[in-house]
mmCIF file of C-alpha atoms in Angstrom:
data_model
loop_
_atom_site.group_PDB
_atom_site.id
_atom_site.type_symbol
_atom_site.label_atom_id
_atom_site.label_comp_id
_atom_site.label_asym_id
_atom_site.label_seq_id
_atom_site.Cartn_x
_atom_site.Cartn_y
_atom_site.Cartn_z
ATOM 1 C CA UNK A 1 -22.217 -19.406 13.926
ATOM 2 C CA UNK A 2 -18.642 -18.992 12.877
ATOM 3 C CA UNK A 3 -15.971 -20.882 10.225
ATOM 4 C CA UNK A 4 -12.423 -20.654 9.989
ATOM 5 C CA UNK A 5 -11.507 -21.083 6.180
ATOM 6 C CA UNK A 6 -7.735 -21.098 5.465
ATOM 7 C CA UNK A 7 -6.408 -18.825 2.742
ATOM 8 C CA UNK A 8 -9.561 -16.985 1.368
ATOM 9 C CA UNK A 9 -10.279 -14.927 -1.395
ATOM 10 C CA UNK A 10 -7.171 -11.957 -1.746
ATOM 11 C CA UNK A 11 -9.504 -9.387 -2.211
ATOM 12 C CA UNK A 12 -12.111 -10.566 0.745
ATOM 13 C CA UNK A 13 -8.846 -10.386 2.740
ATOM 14 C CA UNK A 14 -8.465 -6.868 1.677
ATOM 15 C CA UNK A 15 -11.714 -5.291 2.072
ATOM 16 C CA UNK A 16 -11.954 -6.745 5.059
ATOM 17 C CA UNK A 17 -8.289 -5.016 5.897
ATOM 18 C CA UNK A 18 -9.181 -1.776 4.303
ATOM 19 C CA UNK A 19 -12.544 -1.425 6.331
ATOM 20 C CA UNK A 20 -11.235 -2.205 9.595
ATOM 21 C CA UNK A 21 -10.167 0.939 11.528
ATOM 22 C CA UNK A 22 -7.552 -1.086 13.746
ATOM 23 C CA UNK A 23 -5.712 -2.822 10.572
ATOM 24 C CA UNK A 24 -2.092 -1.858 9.899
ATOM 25 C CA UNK A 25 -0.376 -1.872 6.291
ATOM 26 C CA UNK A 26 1.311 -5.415 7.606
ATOM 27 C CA UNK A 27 -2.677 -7.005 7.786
ATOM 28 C CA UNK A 28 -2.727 -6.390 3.345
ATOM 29 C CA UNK A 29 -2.772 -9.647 1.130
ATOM 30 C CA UNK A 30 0.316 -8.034 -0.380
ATOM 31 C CA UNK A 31 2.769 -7.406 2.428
ATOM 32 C CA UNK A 32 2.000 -10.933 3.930
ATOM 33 C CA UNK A 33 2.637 -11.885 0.165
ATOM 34 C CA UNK A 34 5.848 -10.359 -0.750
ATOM 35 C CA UNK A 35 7.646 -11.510 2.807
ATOM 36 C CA UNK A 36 6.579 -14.990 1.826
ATOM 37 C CA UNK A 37 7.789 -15.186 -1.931
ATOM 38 C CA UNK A 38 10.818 -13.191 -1.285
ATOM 39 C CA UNK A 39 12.128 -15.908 1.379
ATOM 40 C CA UNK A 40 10.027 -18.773 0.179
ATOM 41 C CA UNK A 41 8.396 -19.506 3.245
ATOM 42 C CA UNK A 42 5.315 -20.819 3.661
ATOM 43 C CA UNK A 43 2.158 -18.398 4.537
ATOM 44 C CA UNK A 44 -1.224 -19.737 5.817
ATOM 45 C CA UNK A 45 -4.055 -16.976 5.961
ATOM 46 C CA UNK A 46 -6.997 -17.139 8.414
ATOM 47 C CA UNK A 47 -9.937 -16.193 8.311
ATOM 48 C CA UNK A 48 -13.534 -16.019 10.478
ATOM 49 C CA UNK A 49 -16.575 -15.888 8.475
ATOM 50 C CA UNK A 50 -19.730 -15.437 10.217
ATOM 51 C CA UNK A 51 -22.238 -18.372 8.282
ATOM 52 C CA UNK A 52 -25.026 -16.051 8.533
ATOM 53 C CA UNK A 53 -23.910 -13.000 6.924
ATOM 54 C CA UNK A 54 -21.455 -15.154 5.295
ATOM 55 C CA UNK A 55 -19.189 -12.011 5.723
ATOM 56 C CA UNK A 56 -15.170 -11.867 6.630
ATOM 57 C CA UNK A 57 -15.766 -11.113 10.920
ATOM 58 C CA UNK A 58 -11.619 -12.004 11.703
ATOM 59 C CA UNK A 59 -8.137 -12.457 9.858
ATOM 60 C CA UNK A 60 -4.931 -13.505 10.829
ATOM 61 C CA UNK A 61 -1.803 -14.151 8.777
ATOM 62 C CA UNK A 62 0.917 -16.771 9.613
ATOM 63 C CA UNK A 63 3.589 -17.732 8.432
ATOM 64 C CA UNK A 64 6.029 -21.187 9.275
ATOM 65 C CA UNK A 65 8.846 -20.617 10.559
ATOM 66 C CA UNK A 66 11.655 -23.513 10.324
ATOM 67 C CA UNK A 67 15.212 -21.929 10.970
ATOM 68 C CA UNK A 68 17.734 -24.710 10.132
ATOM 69 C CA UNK A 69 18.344 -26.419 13.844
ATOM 70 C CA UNK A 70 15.632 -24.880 15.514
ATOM 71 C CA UNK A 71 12.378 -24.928 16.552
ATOM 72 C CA UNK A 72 9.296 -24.777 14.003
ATOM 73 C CA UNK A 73 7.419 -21.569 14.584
ATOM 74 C CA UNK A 74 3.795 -20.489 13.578
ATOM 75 C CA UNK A 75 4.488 -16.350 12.834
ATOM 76 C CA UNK A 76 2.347 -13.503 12.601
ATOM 77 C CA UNK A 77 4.486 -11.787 11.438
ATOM 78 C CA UNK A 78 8.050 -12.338 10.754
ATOM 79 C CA UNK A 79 10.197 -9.328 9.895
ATOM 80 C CA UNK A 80 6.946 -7.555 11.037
ATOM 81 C CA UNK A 81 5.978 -5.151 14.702
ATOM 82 C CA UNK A 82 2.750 -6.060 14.548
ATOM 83 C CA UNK A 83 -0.185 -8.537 12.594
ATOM 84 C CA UNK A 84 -1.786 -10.220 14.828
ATOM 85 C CA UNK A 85 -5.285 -10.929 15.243
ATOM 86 C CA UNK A 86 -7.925 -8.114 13.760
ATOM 87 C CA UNK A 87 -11.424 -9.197 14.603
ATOM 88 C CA UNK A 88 -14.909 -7.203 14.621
ATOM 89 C CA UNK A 89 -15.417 -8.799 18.230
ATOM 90 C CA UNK A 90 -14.240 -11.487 20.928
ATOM 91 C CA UNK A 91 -16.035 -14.450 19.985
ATOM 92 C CA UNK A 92 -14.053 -13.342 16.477
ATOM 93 C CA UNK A 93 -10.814 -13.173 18.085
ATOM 94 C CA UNK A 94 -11.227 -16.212 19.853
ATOM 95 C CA UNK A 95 -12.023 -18.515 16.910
ATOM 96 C CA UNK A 96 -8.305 -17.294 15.521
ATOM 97 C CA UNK A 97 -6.701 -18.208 18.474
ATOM 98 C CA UNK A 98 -8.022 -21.570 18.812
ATOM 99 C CA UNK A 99 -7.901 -21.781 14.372
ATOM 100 C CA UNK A 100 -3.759 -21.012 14.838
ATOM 101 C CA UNK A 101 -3.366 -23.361 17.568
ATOM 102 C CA UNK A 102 -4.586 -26.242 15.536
ATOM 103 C CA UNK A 103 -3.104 -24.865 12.505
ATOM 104 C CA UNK A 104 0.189 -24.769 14.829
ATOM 105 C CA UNK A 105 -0.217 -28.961 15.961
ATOM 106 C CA UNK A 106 -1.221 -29.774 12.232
ATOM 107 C CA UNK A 107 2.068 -28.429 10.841
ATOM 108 C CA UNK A 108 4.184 -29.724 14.099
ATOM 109 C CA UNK A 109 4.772 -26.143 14.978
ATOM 110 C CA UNK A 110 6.437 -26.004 18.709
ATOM 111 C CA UNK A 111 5.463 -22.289 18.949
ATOM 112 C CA UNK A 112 2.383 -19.846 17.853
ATOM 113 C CA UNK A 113 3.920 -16.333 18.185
ATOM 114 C CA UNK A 114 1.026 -13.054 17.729
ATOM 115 C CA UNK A 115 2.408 -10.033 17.266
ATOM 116 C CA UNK A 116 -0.208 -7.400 17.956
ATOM 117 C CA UNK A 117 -1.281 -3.975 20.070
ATOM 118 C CA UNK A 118 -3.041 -5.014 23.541
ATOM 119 C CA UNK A 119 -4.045 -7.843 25.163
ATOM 120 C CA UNK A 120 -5.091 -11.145 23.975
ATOM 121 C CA UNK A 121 -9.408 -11.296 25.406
ATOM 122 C CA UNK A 122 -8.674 -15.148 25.546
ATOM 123 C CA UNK A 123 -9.084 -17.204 28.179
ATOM 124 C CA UNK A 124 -6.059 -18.940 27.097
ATOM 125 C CA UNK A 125 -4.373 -16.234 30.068
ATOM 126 C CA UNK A 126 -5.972 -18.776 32.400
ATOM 127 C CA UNK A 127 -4.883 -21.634 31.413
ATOM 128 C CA UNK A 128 -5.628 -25.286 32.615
ATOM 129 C CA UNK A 129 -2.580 -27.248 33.973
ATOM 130 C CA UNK A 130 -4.064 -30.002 31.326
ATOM 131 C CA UNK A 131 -3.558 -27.534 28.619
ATOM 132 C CA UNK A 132 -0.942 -28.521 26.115
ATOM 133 C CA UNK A 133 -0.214 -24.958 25.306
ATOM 134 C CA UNK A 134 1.765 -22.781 27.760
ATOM 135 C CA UNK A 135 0.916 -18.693 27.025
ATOM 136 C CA UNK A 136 3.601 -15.604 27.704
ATOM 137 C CA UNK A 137 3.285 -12.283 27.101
ATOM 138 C CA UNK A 138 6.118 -10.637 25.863
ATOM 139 C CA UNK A 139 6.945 -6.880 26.413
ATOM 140 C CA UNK A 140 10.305 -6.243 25.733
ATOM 141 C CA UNK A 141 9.963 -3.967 22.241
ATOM 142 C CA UNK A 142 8.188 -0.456 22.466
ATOM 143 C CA UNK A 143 6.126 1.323 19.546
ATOM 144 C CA UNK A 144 6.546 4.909 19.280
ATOM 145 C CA UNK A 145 3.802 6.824 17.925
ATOM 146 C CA UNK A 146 3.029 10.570 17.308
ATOM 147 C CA UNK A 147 -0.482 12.767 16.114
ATOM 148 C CA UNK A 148 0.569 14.793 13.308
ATOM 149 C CA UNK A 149 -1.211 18.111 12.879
ATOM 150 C CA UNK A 150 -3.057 19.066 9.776
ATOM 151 C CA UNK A 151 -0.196 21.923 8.802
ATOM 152 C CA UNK A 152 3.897 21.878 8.244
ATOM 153 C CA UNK A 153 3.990 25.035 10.316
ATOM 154 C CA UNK A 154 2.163 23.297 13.278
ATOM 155 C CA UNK A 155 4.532 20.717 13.040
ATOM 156 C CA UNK A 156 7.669 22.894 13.243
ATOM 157 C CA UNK A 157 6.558 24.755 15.904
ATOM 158 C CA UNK A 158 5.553 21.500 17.860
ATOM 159 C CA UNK A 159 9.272 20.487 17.910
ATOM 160 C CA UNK A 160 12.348 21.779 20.489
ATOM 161 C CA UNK A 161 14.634 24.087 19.089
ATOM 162 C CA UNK A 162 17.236 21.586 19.559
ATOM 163 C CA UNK A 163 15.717 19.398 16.803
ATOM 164 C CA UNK A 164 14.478 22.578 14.483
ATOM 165 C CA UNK A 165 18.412 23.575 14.727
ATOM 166 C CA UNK A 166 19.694 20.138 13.475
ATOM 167 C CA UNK A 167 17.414 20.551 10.472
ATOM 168 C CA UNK A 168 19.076 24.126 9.689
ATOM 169 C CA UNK A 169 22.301 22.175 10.020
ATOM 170 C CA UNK A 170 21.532 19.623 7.545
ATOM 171 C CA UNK A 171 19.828 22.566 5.107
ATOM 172 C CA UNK A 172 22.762 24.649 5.850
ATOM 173 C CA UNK A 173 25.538 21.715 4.901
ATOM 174 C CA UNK A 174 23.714 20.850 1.236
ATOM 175 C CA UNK A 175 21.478 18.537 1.890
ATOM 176 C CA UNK A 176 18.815 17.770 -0.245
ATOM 177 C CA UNK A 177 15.526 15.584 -0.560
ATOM 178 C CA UNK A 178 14.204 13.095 -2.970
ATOM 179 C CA UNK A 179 10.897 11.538 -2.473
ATOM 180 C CA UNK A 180 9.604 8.745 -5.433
ATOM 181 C CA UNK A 181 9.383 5.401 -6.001
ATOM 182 C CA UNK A 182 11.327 3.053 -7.826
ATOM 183 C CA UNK A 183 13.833 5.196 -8.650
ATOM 184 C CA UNK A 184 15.026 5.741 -5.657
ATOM 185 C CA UNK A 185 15.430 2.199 -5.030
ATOM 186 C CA UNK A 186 19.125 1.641 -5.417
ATOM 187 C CA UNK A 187 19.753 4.883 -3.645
ATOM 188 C CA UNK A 188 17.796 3.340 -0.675
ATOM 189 C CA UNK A 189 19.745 0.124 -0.596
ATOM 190 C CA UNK A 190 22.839 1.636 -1.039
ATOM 191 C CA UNK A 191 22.789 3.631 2.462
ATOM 192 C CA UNK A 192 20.522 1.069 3.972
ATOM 193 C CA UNK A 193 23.010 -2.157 3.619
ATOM 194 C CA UNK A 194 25.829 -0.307 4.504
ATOM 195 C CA UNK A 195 24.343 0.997 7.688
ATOM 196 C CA UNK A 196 23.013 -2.350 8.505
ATOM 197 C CA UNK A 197 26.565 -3.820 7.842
ATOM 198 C CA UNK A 198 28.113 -1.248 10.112
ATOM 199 C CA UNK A 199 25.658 -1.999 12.504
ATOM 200 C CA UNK A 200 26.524 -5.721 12.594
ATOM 201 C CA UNK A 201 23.045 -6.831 11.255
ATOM 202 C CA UNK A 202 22.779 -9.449 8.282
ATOM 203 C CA UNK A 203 20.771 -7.468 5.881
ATOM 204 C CA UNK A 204 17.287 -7.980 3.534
ATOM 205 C CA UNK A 205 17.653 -8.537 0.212
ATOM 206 C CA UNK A 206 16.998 -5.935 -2.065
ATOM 207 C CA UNK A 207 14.147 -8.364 -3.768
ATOM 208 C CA UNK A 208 11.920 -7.826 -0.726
ATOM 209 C CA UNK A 209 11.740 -3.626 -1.066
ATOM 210 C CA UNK A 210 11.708 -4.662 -5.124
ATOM 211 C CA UNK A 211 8.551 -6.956 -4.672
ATOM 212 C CA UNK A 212 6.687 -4.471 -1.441
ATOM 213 C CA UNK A 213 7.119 -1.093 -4.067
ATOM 214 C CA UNK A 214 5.345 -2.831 -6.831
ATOM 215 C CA UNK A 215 2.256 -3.485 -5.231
ATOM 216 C CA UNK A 216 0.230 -0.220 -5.395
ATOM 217 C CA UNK A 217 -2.095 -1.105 -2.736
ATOM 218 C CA UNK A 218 0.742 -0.981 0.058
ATOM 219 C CA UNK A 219 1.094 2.766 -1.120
ATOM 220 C CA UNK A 220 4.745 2.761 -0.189
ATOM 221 C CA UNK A 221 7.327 5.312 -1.166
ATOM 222 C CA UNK A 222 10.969 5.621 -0.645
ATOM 223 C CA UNK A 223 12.593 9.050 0.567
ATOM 224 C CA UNK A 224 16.094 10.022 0.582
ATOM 225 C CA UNK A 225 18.543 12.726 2.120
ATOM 226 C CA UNK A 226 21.468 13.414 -0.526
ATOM 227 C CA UNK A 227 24.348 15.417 0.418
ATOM 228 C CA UNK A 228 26.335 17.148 -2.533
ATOM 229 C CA UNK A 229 24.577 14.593 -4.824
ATOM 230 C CA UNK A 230 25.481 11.349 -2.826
ATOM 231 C CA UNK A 231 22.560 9.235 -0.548
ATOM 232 C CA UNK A 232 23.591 9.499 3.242
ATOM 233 C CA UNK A 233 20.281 8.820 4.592
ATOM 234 C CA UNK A 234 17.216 7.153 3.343
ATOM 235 C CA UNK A 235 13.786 5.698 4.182
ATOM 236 C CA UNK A 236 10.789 3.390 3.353
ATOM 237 C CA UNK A 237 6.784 4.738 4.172
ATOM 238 C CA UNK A 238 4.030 3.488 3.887
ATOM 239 C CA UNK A 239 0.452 4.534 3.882
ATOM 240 C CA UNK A 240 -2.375 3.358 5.817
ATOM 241 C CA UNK A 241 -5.685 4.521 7.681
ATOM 242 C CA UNK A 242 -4.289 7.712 8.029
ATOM 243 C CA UNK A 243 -1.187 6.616 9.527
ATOM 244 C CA UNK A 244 2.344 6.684 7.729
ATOM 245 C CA UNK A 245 4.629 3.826 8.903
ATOM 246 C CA UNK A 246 8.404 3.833 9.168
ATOM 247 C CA UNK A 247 9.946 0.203 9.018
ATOM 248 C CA UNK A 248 12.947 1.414 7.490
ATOM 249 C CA UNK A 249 15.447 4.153 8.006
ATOM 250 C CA UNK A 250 18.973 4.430 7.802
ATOM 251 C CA UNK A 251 21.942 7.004 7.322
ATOM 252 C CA UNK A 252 25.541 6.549 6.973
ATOM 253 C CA UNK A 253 27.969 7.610 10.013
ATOM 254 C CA UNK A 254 30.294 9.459 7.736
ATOM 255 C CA UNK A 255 28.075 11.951 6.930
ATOM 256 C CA UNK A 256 26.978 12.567 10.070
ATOM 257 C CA UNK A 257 28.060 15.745 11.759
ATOM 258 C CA UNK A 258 25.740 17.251 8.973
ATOM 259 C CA UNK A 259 22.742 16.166 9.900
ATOM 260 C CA UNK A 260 21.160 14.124 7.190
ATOM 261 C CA UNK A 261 18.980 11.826 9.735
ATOM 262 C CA UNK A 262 17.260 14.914 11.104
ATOM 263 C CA UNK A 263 16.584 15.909 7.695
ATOM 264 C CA UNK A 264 15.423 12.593 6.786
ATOM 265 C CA UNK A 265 12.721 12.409 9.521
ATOM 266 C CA UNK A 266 11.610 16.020 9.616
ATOM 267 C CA UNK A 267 10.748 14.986 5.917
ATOM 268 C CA UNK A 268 8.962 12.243 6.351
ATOM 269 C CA UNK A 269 6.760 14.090 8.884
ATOM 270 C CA UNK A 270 6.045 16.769 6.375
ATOM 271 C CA UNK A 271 5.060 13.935 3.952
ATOM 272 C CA UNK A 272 2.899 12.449 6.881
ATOM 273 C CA UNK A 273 1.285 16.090 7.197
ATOM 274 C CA UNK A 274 1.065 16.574 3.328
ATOM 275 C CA UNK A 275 -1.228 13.214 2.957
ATOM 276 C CA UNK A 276 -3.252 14.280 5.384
ATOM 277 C CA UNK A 277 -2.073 11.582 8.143
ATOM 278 C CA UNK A 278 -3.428 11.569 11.554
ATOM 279 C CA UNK A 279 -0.356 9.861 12.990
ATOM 280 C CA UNK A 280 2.832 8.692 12.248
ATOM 281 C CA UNK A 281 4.540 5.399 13.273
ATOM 282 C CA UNK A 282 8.215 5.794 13.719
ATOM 283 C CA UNK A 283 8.467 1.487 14.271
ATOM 284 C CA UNK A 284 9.428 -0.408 17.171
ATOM 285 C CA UNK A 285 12.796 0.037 19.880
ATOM 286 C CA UNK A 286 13.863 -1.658 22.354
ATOM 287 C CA UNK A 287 12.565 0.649 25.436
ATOM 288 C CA UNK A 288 15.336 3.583 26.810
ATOM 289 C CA UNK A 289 17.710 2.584 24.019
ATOM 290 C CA UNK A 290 19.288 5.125 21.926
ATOM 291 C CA UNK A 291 16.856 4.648 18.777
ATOM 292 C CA UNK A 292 14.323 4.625 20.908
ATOM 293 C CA UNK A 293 14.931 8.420 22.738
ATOM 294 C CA UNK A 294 15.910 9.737 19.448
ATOM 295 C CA UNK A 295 12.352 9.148 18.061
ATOM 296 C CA UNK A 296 10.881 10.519 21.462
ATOM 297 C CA UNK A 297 12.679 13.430 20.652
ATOM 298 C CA UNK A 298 10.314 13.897 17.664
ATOM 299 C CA UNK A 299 7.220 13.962 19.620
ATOM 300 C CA UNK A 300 6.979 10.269 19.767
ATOM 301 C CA UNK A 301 4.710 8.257 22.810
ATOM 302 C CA UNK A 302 5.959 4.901 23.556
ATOM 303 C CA UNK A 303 2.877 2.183 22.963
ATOM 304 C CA UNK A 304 2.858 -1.238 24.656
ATOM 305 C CA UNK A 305 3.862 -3.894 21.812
ATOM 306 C CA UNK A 306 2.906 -7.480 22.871
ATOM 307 C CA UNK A 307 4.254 -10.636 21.363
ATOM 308 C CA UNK A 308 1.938 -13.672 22.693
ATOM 309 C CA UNK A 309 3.786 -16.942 22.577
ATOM 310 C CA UNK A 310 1.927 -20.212 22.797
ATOM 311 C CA UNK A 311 4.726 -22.898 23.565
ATOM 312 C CA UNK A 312 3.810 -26.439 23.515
ATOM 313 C CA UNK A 313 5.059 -28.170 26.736
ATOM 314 C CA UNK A 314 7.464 -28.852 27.714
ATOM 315 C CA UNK A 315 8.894 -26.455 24.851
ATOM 316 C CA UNK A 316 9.935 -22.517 25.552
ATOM 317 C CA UNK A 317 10.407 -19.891 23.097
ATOM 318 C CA UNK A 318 12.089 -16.467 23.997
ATOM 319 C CA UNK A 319 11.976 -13.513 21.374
ATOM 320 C CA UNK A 320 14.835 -12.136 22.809
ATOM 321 C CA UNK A 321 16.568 -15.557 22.447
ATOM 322 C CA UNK A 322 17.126 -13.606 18.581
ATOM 323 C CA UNK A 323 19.498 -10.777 17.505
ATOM 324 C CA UNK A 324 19.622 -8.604 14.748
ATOM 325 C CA UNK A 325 23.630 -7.425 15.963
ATOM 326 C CA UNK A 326 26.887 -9.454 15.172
ATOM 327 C CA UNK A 327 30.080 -7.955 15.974
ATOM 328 C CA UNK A 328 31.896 -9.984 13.284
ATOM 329 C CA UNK A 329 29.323 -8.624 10.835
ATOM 330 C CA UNK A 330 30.773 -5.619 11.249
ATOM 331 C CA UNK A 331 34.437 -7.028 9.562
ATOM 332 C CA UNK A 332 33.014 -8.219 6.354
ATOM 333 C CA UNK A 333 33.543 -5.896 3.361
ATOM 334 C CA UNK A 334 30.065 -4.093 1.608
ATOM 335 C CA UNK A 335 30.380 -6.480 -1.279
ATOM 336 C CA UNK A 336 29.999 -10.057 0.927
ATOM 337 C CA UNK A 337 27.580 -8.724 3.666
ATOM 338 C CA UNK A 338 25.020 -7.532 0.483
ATOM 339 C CA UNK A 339 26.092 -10.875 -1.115
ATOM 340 C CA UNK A 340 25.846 -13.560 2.152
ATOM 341 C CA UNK A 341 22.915 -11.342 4.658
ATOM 342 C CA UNK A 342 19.712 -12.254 2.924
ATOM 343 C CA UNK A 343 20.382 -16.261 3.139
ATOM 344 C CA UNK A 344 21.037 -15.129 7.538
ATOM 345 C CA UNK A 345 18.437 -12.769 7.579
ATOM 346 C CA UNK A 346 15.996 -15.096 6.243
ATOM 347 C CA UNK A 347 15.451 -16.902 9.438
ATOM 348 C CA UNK A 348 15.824 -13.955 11.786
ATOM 349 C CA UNK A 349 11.817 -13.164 12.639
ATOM 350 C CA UNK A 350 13.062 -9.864 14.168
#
């Protein structure tokens, strides 16, 4: 016998994250947490417990969704590749699904969005004409994934001699790296919010990487290239089940004929390598993109990222109805896209 309960105990949640071989950093109490206070949004927590061994069996985070003008969304996760469903089995997995549906129709949510590896073992994908939800997998993002070996001289010689010569070049020019914590915060932002201005992409608030590097459990650190003393590219990490994951990364354009972003992620595979990671998660592209063949260039091996969209009929929701790219974004001055991006970027799930 199985019962959803909504919002359980943090540290059930945890344990139940930390045991599970399949859970990502984004399935923690704490990063569901600090998305949710940073942008005030609401956040529901799921949870299957099995009434015999009265024992956590299934989580899934949400969180609602309500862009001004739009429709309501139920969200696992926003701002997030992937935090769907982890359950011990299908009867597990299926309790969540039908738990988030009614969750969904309680809070007048048009859509129910999962963000997770694989398929959904639901029969949901066969659908009655009767049924008020209509289900569509999406496709159109691409993980990228890598082993790492167990030494920094494996990993050299694992790479071309194109990419070992770009890290020469960046040596070679001056550049330098930093690896920490908080201390490297402002460094971070500084290269990250320009880049995303120059990219044309409303940018997070500095509050979010403020509230995810206090919370030791999300073991999260912050590296940076410097070049003669000044940040040109820089990164966020974080460590889980033997995996280190790369949401963030940016460098600045000025700097770069010398190299910096090859320095940048050569070092953050050496720090994958030094904790004794098994793999390292270089975050999701759009397929054949630019981003995406410069991280295949490291070694990287695209995985299938699915986004399963329950729309209530005769409602549709497309994720690549969003977009993270503005050309006018690109006009506004450092000062007024750090000052105006986190109030846009807010309701952009991407």
């Amino acid at each position: 016998m199985l019962d959803i309960v909504t919002n359980p105990d943090n540290e059930q949640w945890n344990q139940y994250a930390a045991e599970n071989v399949a859970s990502k950093f984004s399935h923690l109490f704490d990063w569901g947490e600090s998305l949710a206070t940073t942008y005030d949004i609401p956040i529901y927590r799921l949870a299957v417990i099995n009434t015999k061994t009265h024992r956590i069996s299934g989580i899934l985070p949400l969180m609602l969704f309500n862009p001004p003008g739009k429709d309501i969304r139920l969200v696992s996760l926003p701002y997030t590749d992937s935090a769907g469903i982890l359950a011990d089995n299908w009867e597990s997995s299926q309790a969540l699904v039908s738990g988030a549906l009614k969750l969904a129709d309680k809070l007048g949510a048009c859509h129910l969005e999962l963000r997770q590896d694989g398929a959904l073992h639901s029969f949901y994908q066969q659908q009655k004409s009767t049924d008020p939800w209509r289900y569509t997998l999406h496709n159109f993002k691409t993980g990228l994934l890598r082993p790492i070996p167990t030494s920094v001289d494996a990993l050299w010689a694992d790479l071309s001699g194109k990419v070992r010569n770009q890290i020469r070049k960046a040596e070679r020019c001056g550049c330098t790296v930093r690896a920490g914590g908080t201390e490297l915060l402002s460094d971070f932002y500084a290269v990250f919010s320009e880049n995303m201005r120059d990219l044309g992409s409303p940018v997070h608030g500095i509050e979010l990487f403020q509230s995810l590097i206090k919370r030791d459990i999300l073991q999260t650190a912050i590296i940076v290239i410097y070049l003669h003393s000044k940040p040109a590219a820089a990164s966020i990490v974080l460590l889980h089940n033997e995996t280190l994951y790369n949401p963030w990364a940016s460098s600045l354009r000025r700097y770069r004929p010398s190299c910096p972003n090859m320095l940048l992620y050569w070092s953050m595979l050496q720090y994958a390598v030094e904790n004794r990671c098994c793999w390292f998660d270089f975050g999701r592209s759009t397929p054949n993109a630019p981003t995406c063949r410069f991280k295949v260039q490291w070694g990287a091996e695209m995985q299938q990222l699915g986004w399963h969209v329950f729309s209530r009929k005769p409602y549709n929701w497309l994720p690549t109805n969003e977009s993270l790219e503005y050309d006018y974004w690109k006009n506004l001055d450092l000062l007024h896209s750090r000052r105006y991006g986190p109030a846009i970027r807010r309701w952009i799930s991407l």
